[in-house]
mmCIF file of C-alpha atoms and ligand atoms in Angstrom:
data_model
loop_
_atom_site.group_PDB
_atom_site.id
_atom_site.type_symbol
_atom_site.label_atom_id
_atom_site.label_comp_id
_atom_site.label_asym_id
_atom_site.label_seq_id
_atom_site.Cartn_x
_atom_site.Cartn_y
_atom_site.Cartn_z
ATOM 1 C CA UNK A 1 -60.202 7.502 7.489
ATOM 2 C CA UNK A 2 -56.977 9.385 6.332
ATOM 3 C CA UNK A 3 -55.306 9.304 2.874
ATOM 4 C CA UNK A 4 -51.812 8.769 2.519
ATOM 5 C CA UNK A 5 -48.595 9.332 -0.027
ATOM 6 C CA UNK A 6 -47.113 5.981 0.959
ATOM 7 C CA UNK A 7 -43.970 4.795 -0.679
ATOM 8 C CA UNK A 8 -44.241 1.333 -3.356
ATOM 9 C CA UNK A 9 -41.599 1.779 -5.010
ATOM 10 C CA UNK A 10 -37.587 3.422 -5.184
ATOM 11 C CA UNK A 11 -34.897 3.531 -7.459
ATOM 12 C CA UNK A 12 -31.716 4.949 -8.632
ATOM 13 C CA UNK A 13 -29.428 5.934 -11.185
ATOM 14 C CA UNK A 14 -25.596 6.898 -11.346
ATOM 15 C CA UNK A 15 -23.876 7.293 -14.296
ATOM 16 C CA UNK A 16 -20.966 5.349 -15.548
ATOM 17 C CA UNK A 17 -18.113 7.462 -14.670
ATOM 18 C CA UNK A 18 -16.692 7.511 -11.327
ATOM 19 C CA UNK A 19 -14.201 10.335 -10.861
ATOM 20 C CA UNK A 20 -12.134 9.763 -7.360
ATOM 21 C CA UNK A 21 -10.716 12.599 -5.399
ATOM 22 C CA UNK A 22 -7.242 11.917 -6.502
ATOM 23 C CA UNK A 23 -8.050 12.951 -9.995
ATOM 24 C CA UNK A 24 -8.481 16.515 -9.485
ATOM 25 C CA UNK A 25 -4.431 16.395 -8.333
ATOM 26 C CA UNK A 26 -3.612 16.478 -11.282
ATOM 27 C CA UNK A 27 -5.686 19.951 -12.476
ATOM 28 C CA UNK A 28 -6.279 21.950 -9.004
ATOM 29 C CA UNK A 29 -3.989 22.387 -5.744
ATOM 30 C CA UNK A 30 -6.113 20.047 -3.915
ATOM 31 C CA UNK A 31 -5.504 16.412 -2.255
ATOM 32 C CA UNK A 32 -7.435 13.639 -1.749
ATOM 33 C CA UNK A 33 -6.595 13.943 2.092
ATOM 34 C CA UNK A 34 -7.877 17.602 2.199
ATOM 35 C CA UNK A 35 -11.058 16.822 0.043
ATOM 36 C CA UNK A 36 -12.190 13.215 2.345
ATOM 37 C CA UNK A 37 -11.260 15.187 5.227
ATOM 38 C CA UNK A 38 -13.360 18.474 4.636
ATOM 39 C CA UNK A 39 -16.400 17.026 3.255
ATOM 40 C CA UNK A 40 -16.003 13.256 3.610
ATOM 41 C CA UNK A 41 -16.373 12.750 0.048
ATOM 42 C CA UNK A 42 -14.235 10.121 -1.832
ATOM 43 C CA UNK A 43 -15.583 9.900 -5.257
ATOM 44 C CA UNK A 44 -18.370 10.915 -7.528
ATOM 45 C CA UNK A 45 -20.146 10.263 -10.803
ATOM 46 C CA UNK A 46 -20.400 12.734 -13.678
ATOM 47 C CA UNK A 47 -22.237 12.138 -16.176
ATOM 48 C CA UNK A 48 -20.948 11.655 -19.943
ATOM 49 C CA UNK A 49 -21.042 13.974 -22.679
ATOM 50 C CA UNK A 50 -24.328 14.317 -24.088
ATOM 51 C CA UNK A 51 -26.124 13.041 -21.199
ATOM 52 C CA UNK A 52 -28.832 14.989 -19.430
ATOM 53 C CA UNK A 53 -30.713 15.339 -16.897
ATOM 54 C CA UNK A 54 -33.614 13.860 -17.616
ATOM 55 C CA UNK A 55 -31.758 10.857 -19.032
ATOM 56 C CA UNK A 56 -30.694 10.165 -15.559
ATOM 57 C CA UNK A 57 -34.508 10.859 -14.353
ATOM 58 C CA UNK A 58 -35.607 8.275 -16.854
ATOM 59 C CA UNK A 59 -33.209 5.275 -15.592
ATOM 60 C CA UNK A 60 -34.016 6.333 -11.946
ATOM 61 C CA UNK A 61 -37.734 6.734 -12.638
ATOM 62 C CA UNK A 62 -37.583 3.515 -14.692
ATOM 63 C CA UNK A 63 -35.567 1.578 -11.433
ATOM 64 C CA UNK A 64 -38.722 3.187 -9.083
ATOM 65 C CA UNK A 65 -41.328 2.075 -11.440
ATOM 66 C CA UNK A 66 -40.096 -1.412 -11.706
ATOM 67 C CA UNK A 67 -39.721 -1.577 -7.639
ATOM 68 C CA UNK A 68 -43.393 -0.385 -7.502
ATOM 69 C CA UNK A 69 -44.478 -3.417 -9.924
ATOM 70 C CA UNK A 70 -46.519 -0.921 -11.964
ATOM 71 C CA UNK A 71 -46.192 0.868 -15.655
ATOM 72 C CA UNK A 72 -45.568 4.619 -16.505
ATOM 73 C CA UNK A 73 -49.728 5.115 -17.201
ATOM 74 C CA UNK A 74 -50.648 3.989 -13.674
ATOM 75 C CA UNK A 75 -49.007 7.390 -12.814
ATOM 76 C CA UNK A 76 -50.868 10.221 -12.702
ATOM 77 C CA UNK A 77 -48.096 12.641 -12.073
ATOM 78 C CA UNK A 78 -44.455 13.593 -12.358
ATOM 79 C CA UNK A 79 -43.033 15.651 -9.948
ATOM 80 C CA UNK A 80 -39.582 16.181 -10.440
ATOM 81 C CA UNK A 81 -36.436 18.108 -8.591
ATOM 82 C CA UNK A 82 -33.889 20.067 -10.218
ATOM 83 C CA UNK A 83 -31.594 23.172 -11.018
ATOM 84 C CA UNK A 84 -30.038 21.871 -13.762
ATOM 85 C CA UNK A 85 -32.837 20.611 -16.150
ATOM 86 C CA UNK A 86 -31.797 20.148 -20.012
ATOM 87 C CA UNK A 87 -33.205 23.059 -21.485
ATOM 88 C CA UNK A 88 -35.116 26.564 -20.360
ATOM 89 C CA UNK A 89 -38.054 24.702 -21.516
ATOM 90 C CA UNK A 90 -40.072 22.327 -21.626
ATOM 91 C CA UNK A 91 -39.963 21.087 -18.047
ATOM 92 C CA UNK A 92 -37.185 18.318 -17.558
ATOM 93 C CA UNK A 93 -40.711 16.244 -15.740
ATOM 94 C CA UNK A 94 -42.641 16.698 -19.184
ATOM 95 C CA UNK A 95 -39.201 14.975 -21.131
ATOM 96 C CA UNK A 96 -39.181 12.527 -18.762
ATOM 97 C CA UNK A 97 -43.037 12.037 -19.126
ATOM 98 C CA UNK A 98 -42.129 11.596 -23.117
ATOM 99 C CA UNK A 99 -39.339 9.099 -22.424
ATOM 100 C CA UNK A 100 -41.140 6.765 -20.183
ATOM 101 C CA UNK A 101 -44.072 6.509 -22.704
ATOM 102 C CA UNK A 102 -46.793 7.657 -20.341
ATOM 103 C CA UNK A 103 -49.178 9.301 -22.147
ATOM 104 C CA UNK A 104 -51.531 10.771 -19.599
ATOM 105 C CA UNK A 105 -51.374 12.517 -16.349
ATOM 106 C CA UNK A 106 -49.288 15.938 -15.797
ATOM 107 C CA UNK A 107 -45.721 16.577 -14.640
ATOM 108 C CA UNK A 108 -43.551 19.797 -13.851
ATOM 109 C CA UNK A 109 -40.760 20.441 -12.137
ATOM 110 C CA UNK A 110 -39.406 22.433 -8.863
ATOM 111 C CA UNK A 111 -36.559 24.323 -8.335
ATOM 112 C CA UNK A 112 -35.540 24.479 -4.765
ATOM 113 C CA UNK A 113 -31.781 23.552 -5.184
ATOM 114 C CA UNK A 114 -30.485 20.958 -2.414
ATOM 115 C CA UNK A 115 -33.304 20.677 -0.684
ATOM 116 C CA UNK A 116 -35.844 20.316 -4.294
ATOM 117 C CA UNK A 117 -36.672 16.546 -3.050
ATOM 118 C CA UNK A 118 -37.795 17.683 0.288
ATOM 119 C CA UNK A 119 -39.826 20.619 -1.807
ATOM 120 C CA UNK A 120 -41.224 18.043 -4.523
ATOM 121 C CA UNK A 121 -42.354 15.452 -2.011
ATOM 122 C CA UNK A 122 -44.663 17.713 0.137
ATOM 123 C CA UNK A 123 -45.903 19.216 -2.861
ATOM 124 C CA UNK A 124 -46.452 15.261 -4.381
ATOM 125 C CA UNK A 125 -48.133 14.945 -1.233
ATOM 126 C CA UNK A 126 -50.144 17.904 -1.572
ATOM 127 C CA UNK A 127 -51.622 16.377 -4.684
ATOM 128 C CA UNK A 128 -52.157 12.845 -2.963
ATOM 129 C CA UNK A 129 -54.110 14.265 -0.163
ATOM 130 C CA UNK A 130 -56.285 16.975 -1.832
ATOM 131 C CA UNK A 131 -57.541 14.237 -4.345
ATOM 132 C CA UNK A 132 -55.533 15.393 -7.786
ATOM 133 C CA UNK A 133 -53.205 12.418 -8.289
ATOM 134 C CA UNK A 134 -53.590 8.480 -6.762
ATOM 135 C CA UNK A 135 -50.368 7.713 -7.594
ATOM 136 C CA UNK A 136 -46.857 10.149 -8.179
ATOM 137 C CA UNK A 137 -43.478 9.928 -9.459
ATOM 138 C CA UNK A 138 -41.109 12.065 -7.430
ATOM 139 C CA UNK A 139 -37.740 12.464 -8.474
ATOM 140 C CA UNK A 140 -34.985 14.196 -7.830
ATOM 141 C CA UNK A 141 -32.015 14.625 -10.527
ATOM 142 C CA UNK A 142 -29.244 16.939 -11.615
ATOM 143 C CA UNK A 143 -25.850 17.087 -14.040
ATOM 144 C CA UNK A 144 -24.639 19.601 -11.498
ATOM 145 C CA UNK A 145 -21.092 18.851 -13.278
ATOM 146 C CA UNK A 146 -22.366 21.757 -15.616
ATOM 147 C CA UNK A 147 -21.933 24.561 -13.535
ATOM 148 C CA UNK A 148 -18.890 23.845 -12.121
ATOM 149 C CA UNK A 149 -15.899 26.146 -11.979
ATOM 150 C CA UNK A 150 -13.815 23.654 -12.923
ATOM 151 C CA UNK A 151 -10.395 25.890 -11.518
ATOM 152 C CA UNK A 152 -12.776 26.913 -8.244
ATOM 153 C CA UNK A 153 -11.137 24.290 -6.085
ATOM 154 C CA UNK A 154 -13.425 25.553 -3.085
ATOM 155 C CA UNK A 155 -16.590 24.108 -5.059
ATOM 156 C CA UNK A 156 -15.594 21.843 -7.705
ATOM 157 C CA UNK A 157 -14.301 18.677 -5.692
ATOM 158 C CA UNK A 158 -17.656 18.672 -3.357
ATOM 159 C CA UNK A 159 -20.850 17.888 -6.537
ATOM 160 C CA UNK A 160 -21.722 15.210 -8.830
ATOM 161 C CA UNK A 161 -24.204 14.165 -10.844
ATOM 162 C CA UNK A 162 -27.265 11.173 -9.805
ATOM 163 C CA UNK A 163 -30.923 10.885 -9.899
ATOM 164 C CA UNK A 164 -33.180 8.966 -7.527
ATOM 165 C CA UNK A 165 -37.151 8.191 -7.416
ATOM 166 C CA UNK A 166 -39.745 7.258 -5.218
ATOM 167 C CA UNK A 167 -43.080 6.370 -6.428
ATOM 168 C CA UNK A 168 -46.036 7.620 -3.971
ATOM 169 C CA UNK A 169 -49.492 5.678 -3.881
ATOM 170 C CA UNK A 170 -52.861 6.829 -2.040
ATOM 171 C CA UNK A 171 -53.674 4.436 0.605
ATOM 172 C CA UNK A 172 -56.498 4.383 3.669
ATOM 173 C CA UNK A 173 -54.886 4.873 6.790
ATOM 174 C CA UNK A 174 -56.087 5.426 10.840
ATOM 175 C CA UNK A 175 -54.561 9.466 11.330
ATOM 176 C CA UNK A 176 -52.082 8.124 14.016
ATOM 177 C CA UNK A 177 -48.799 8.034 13.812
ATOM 178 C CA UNK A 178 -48.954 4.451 13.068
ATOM 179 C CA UNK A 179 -49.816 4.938 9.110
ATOM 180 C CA UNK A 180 -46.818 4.069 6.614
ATOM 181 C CA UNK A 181 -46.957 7.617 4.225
ATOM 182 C CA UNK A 182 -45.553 11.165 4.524
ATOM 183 C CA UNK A 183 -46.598 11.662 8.507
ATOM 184 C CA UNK A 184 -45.387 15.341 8.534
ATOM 185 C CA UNK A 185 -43.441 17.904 6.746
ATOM 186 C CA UNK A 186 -42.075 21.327 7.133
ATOM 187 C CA UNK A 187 -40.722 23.775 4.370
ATOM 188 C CA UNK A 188 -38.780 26.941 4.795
ATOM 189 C CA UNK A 189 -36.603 29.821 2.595
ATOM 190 C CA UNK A 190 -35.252 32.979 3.316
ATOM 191 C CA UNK A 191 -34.163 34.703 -0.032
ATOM 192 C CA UNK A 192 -31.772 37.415 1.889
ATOM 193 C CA UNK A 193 -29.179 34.766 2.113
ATOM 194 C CA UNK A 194 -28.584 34.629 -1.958
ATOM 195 C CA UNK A 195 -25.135 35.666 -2.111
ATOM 196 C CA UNK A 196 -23.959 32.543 -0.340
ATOM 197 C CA UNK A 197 -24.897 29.965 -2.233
ATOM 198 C CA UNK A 198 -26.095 30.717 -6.070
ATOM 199 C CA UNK A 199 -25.277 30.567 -9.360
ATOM 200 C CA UNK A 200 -24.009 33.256 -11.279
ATOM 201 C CA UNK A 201 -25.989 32.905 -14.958
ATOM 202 C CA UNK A 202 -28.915 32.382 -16.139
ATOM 203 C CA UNK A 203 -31.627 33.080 -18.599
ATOM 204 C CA UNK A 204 -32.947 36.385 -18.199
ATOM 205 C CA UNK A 205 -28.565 37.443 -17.858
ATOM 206 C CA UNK A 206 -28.053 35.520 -21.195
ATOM 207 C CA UNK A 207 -25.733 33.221 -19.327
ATOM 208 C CA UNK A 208 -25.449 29.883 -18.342
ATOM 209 C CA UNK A 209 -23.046 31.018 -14.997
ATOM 210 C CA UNK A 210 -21.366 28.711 -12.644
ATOM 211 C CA UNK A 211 -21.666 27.649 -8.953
ATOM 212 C CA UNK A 212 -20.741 30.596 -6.346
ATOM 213 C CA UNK A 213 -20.438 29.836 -2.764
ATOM 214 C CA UNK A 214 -19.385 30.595 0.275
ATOM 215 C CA UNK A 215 -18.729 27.250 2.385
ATOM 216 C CA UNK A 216 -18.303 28.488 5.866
ATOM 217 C CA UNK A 217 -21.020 30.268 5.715
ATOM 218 C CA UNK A 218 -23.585 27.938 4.512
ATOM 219 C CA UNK A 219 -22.055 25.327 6.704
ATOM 220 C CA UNK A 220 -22.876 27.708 9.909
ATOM 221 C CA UNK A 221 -26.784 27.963 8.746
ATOM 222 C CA UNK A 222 -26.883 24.256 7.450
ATOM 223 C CA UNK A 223 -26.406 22.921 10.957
ATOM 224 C CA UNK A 224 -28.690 24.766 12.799
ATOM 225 C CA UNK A 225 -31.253 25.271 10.393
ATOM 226 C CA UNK A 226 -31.197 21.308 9.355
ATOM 227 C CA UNK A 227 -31.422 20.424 12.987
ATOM 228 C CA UNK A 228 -34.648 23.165 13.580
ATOM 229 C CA UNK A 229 -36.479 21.801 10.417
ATOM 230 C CA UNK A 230 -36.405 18.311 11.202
ATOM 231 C CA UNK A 231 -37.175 18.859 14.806
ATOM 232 C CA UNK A 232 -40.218 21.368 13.951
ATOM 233 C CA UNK A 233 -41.438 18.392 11.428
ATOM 234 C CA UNK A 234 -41.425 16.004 14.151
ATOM 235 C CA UNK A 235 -43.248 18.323 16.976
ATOM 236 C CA UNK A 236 -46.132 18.792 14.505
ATOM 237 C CA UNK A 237 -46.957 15.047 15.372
ATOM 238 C CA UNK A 238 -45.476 14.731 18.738
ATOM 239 C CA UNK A 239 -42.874 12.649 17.836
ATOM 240 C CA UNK A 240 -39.962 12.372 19.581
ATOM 241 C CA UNK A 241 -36.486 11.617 18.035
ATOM 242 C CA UNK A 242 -36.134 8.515 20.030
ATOM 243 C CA UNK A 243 -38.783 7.442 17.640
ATOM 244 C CA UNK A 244 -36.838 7.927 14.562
ATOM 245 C CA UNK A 245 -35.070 4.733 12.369
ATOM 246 C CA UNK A 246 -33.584 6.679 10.305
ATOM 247 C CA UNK A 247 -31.851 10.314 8.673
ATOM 248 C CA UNK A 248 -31.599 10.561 5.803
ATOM 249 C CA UNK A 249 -30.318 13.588 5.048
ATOM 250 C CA UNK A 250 -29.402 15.636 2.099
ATOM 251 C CA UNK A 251 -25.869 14.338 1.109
ATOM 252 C CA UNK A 252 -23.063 17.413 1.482
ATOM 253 C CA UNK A 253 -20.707 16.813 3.535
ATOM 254 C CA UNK A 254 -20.399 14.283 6.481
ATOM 255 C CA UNK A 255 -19.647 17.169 9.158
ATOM 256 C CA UNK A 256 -22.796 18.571 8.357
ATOM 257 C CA UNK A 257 -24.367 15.645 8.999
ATOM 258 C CA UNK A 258 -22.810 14.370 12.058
ATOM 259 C CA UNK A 259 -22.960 17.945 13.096
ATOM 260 C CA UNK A 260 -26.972 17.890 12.449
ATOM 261 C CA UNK A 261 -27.541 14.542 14.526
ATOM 262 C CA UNK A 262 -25.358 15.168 16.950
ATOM 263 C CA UNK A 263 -27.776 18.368 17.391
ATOM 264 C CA UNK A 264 -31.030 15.991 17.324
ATOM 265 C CA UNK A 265 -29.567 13.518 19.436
ATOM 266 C CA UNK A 266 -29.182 10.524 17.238
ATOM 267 C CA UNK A 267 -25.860 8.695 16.469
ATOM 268 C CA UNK A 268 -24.581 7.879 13.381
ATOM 269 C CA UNK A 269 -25.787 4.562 13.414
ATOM 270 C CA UNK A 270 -29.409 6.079 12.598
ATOM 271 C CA UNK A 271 -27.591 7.789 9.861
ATOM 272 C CA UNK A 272 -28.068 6.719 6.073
ATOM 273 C CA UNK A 273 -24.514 8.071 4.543
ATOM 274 C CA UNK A 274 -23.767 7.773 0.889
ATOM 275 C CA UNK A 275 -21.626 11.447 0.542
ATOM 276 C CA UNK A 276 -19.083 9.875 -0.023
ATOM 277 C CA UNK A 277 -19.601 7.982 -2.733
ATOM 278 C CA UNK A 278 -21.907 10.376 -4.443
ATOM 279 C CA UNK A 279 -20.467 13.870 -3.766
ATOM 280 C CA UNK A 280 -23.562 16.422 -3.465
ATOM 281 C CA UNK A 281 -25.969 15.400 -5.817
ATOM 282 C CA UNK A 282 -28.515 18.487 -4.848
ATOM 283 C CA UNK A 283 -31.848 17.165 -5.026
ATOM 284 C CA UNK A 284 -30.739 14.042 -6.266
ATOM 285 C CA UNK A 285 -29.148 12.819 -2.920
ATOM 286 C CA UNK A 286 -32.002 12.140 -0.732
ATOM 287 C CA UNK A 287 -33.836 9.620 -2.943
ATOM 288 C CA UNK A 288 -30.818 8.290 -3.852
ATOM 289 C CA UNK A 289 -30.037 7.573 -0.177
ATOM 290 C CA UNK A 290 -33.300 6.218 0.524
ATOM 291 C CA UNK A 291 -32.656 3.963 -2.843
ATOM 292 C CA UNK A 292 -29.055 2.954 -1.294
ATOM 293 C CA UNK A 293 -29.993 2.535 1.875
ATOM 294 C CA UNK A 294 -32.739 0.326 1.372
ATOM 295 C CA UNK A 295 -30.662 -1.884 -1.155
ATOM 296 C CA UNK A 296 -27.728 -1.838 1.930
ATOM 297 C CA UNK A 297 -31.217 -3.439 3.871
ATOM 298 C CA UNK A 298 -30.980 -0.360 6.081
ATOM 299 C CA UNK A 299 -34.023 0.750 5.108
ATOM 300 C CA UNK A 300 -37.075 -1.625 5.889
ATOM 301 C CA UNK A 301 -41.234 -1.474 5.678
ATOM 302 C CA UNK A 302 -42.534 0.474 9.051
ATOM 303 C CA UNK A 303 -39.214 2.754 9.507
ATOM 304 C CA UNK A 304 -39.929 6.254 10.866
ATOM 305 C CA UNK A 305 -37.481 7.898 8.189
ATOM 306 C CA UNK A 306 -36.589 12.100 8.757
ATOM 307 C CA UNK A 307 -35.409 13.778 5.312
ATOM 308 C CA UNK A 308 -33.351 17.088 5.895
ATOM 309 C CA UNK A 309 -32.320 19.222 3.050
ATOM 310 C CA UNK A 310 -30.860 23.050 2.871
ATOM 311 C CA UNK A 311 -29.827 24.444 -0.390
ATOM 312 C CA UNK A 312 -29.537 27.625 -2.249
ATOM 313 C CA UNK A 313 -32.338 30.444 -1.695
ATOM 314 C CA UNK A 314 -31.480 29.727 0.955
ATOM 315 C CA UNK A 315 -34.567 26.895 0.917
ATOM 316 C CA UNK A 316 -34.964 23.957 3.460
ATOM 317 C CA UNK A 317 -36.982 22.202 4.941
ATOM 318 C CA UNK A 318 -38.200 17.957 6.140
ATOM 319 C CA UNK A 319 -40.372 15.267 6.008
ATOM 320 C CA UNK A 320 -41.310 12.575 8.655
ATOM 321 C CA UNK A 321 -42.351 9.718 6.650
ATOM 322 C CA UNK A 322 -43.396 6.051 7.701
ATOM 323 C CA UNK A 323 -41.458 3.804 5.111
HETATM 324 N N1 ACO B 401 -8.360 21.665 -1.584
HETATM 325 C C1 ACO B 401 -7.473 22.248 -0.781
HETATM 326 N N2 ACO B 401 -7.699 23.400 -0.144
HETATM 327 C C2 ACO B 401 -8.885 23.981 -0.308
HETATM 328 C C3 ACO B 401 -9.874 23.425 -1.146
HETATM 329 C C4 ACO B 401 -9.569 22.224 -1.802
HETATM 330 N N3 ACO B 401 -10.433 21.610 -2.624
HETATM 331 N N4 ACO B 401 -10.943 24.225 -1.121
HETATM 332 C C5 ACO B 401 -10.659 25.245 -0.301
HETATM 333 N N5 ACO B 401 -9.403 25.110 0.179
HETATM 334 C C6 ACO B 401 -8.687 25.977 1.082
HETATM 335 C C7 ACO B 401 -9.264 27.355 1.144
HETATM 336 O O1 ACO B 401 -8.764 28.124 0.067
HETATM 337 C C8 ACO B 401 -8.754 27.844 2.467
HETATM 338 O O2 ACO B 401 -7.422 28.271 2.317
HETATM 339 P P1 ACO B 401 -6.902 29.621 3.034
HETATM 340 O O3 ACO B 401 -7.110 29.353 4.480
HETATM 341 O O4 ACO B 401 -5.499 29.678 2.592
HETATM 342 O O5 ACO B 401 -7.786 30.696 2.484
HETATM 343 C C9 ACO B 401 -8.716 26.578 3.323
HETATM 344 O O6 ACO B 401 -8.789 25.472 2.397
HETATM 345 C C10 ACO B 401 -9.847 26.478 4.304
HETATM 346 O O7 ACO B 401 -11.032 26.749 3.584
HETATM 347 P P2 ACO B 401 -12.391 26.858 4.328
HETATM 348 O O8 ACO B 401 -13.406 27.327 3.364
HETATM 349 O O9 ACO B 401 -12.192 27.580 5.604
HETATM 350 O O10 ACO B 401 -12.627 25.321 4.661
HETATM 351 P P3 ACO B 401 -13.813 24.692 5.424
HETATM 352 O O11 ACO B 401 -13.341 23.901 6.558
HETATM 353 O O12 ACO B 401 -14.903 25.669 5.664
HETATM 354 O O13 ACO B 401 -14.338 23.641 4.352
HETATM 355 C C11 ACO B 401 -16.108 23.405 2.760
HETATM 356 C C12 ACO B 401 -14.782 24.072 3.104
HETATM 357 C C13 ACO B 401 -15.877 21.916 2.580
HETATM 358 C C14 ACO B 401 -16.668 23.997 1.490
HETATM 359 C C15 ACO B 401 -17.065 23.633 3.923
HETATM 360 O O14 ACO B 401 -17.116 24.997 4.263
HETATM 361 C C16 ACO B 401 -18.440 23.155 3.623
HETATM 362 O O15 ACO B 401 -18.690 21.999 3.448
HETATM 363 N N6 ACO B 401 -19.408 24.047 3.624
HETATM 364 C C17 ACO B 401 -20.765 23.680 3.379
HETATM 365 C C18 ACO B 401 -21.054 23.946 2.004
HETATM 366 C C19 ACO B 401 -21.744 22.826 1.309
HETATM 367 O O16 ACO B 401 -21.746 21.690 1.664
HETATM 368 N N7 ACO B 401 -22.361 23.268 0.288
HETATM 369 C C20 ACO B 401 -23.041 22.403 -0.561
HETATM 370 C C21 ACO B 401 -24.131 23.107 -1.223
HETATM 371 S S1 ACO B 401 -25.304 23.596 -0.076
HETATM 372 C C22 ACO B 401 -25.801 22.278 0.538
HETATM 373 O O17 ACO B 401 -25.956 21.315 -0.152
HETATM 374 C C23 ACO B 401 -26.017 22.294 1.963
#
């Protein structure tokens, strides 16, 4: 008999404000045409003033728990995604912990930028199989309208703000392939690649900083890195692609995921897409996909799902999962 982190529950939250591309005419020299066209993003949601991260987690978390059909206390953990948590510390997990009234149990967060969710489900699965947690919140959420360079045209049209939450149970399954759970998963980084993707503030500089990057450049490792990730998660089972329902990859821009199916051999139609109404959420945009995707019915009980995610470090990395 094998344990596994299968999925019960999902959920979502957006906040209120929709910003479309045609707004930022009116501040930057950018259009609508060249924004949809580059990154295949249409609109986004920032959040409102005063409204943090973990207030998004909450919502989200709440949606997941709700899905699941269980309470806050039947957790025993909180795992939880982001680079943009409401204070240095505490954790944003141990707020949202606090705001969902559970009262037992542990949570902490993980910073792996973009690809955090892929980071914070293996490690929720970590805790699943070596016996330290039945049942986990995972979430992934940022406000990643706070570090934008708001006259950086190059970054400031492509993010927005989201969270999105899975809830992961222990359940008996055979070992095969056949089991609904995490099936496989595959994490990477390579810190000499810093200085294309980071944020210039922080902390221990007595700064808050903004959102630095160089595009082409992390679109030429995205691609081939995404594609080598998700393909190395797979071998590790001996599955092949042809056995795959769905991507769902981390939400940046539409060429980089065409250009990272094309590379696995899958077309679009095994392709959960929600860039471009979401903008990058970071580590927000893969649960909020899998959230979207199954409310679109896309998404069904027994799909072989592949997560992809690259983000700042740079970190990436993938997880097979029967949903
Ligand atoms: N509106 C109009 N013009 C713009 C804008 C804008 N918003 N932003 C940049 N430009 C200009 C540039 O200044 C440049 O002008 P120049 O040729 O006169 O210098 C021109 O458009 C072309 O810019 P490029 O950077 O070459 O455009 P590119 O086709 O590479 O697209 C983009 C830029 C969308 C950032 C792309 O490189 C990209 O998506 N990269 C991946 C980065 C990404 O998705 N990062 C997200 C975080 S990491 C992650 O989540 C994977």
């Amino acid at each position: 008999m094998n344990t596994r982190a299968v999925v019960i529950g999902v959920g979502h939250y957006l906040p209120e404000r929709v910003v479309e591309n045609a707004e930022f005419e009116k501040t930057l020299d950018t259009s609508d045409e060249w924004i949809r066209a580059r990154s295949g993003i249409e609109r986004r949601h920032f959040a409102a003033e005063g409204q943090t991260t973990s207030d998004l987690a909450i919502n989200a978390a709440n949606a997941a728990l709700e899905d699941a059909g269980i309470k806050a206390d039947d957790v025993d953990a909180i795992v939880l995604a982001t680079s943009t948590a409401d204070l240095t510390f505490p954790s944003a997990a141990t707020m949202v912990q606090a705001g969902l009234g559970m009262t037992r149990g542990f949570a902490f967060d993980i910073q792996a930028v973009c690809a955090g969710f892929v980071f914070a489900l293996t490690n929720a699965n970590a805790l699943i199989l070596s016996g330290q947690a039945k049942r986990v919140l995972v979430i992934g959420a940022e406000t990643f309208s706070r570090i934008m360079d708001w006259e950086d045209r190059g970054t400031c049209v492509l993010f927005g703000d989201g969270a999105g939450a899975l809830v992961l149970e222990a359940q008996d399954g055979t070992g095969s392939n056949e089991d609904r759970g995490v099936l496989s998963t595959d994490l990477n980084s390579d810190g000499r690649h810093r200085d294309i993707l980071y944020v210039d503030g922080g902390v221990s500089t007595h700064s808050t900083g903004y959102l630095r990057m160089q595009g082409k450049e992390v679109f030429r490792h995205a691609v081939e890195k995404l594609a080598a990730t998700a393909n190395a998660a797979l071998d590790k089972i001996g599955m092949g692609t042809e056995q795959v329902d769905w991507i769902v990859p981390h939400q940046a821009n539409i060429r980089i995921i065409k250009g990272t199916a094309k590379k696995m051999g899958l077309p679009m139609e095994n392709v959960v897409v929600t860039v471009q109404d979401h903008g990058n959420t970071s580590a927000a945009s893969i649960p909020l996909a899998l959230s979207v995707g199954k409310q679109r019915g896309q998404i069904r009980q027994g799909d072989v799902i592949v997560t992809e995610a690259i983000g700042g470090g740079l970190a990436w990395g993938a997880v097979v999962l029967r949903w």
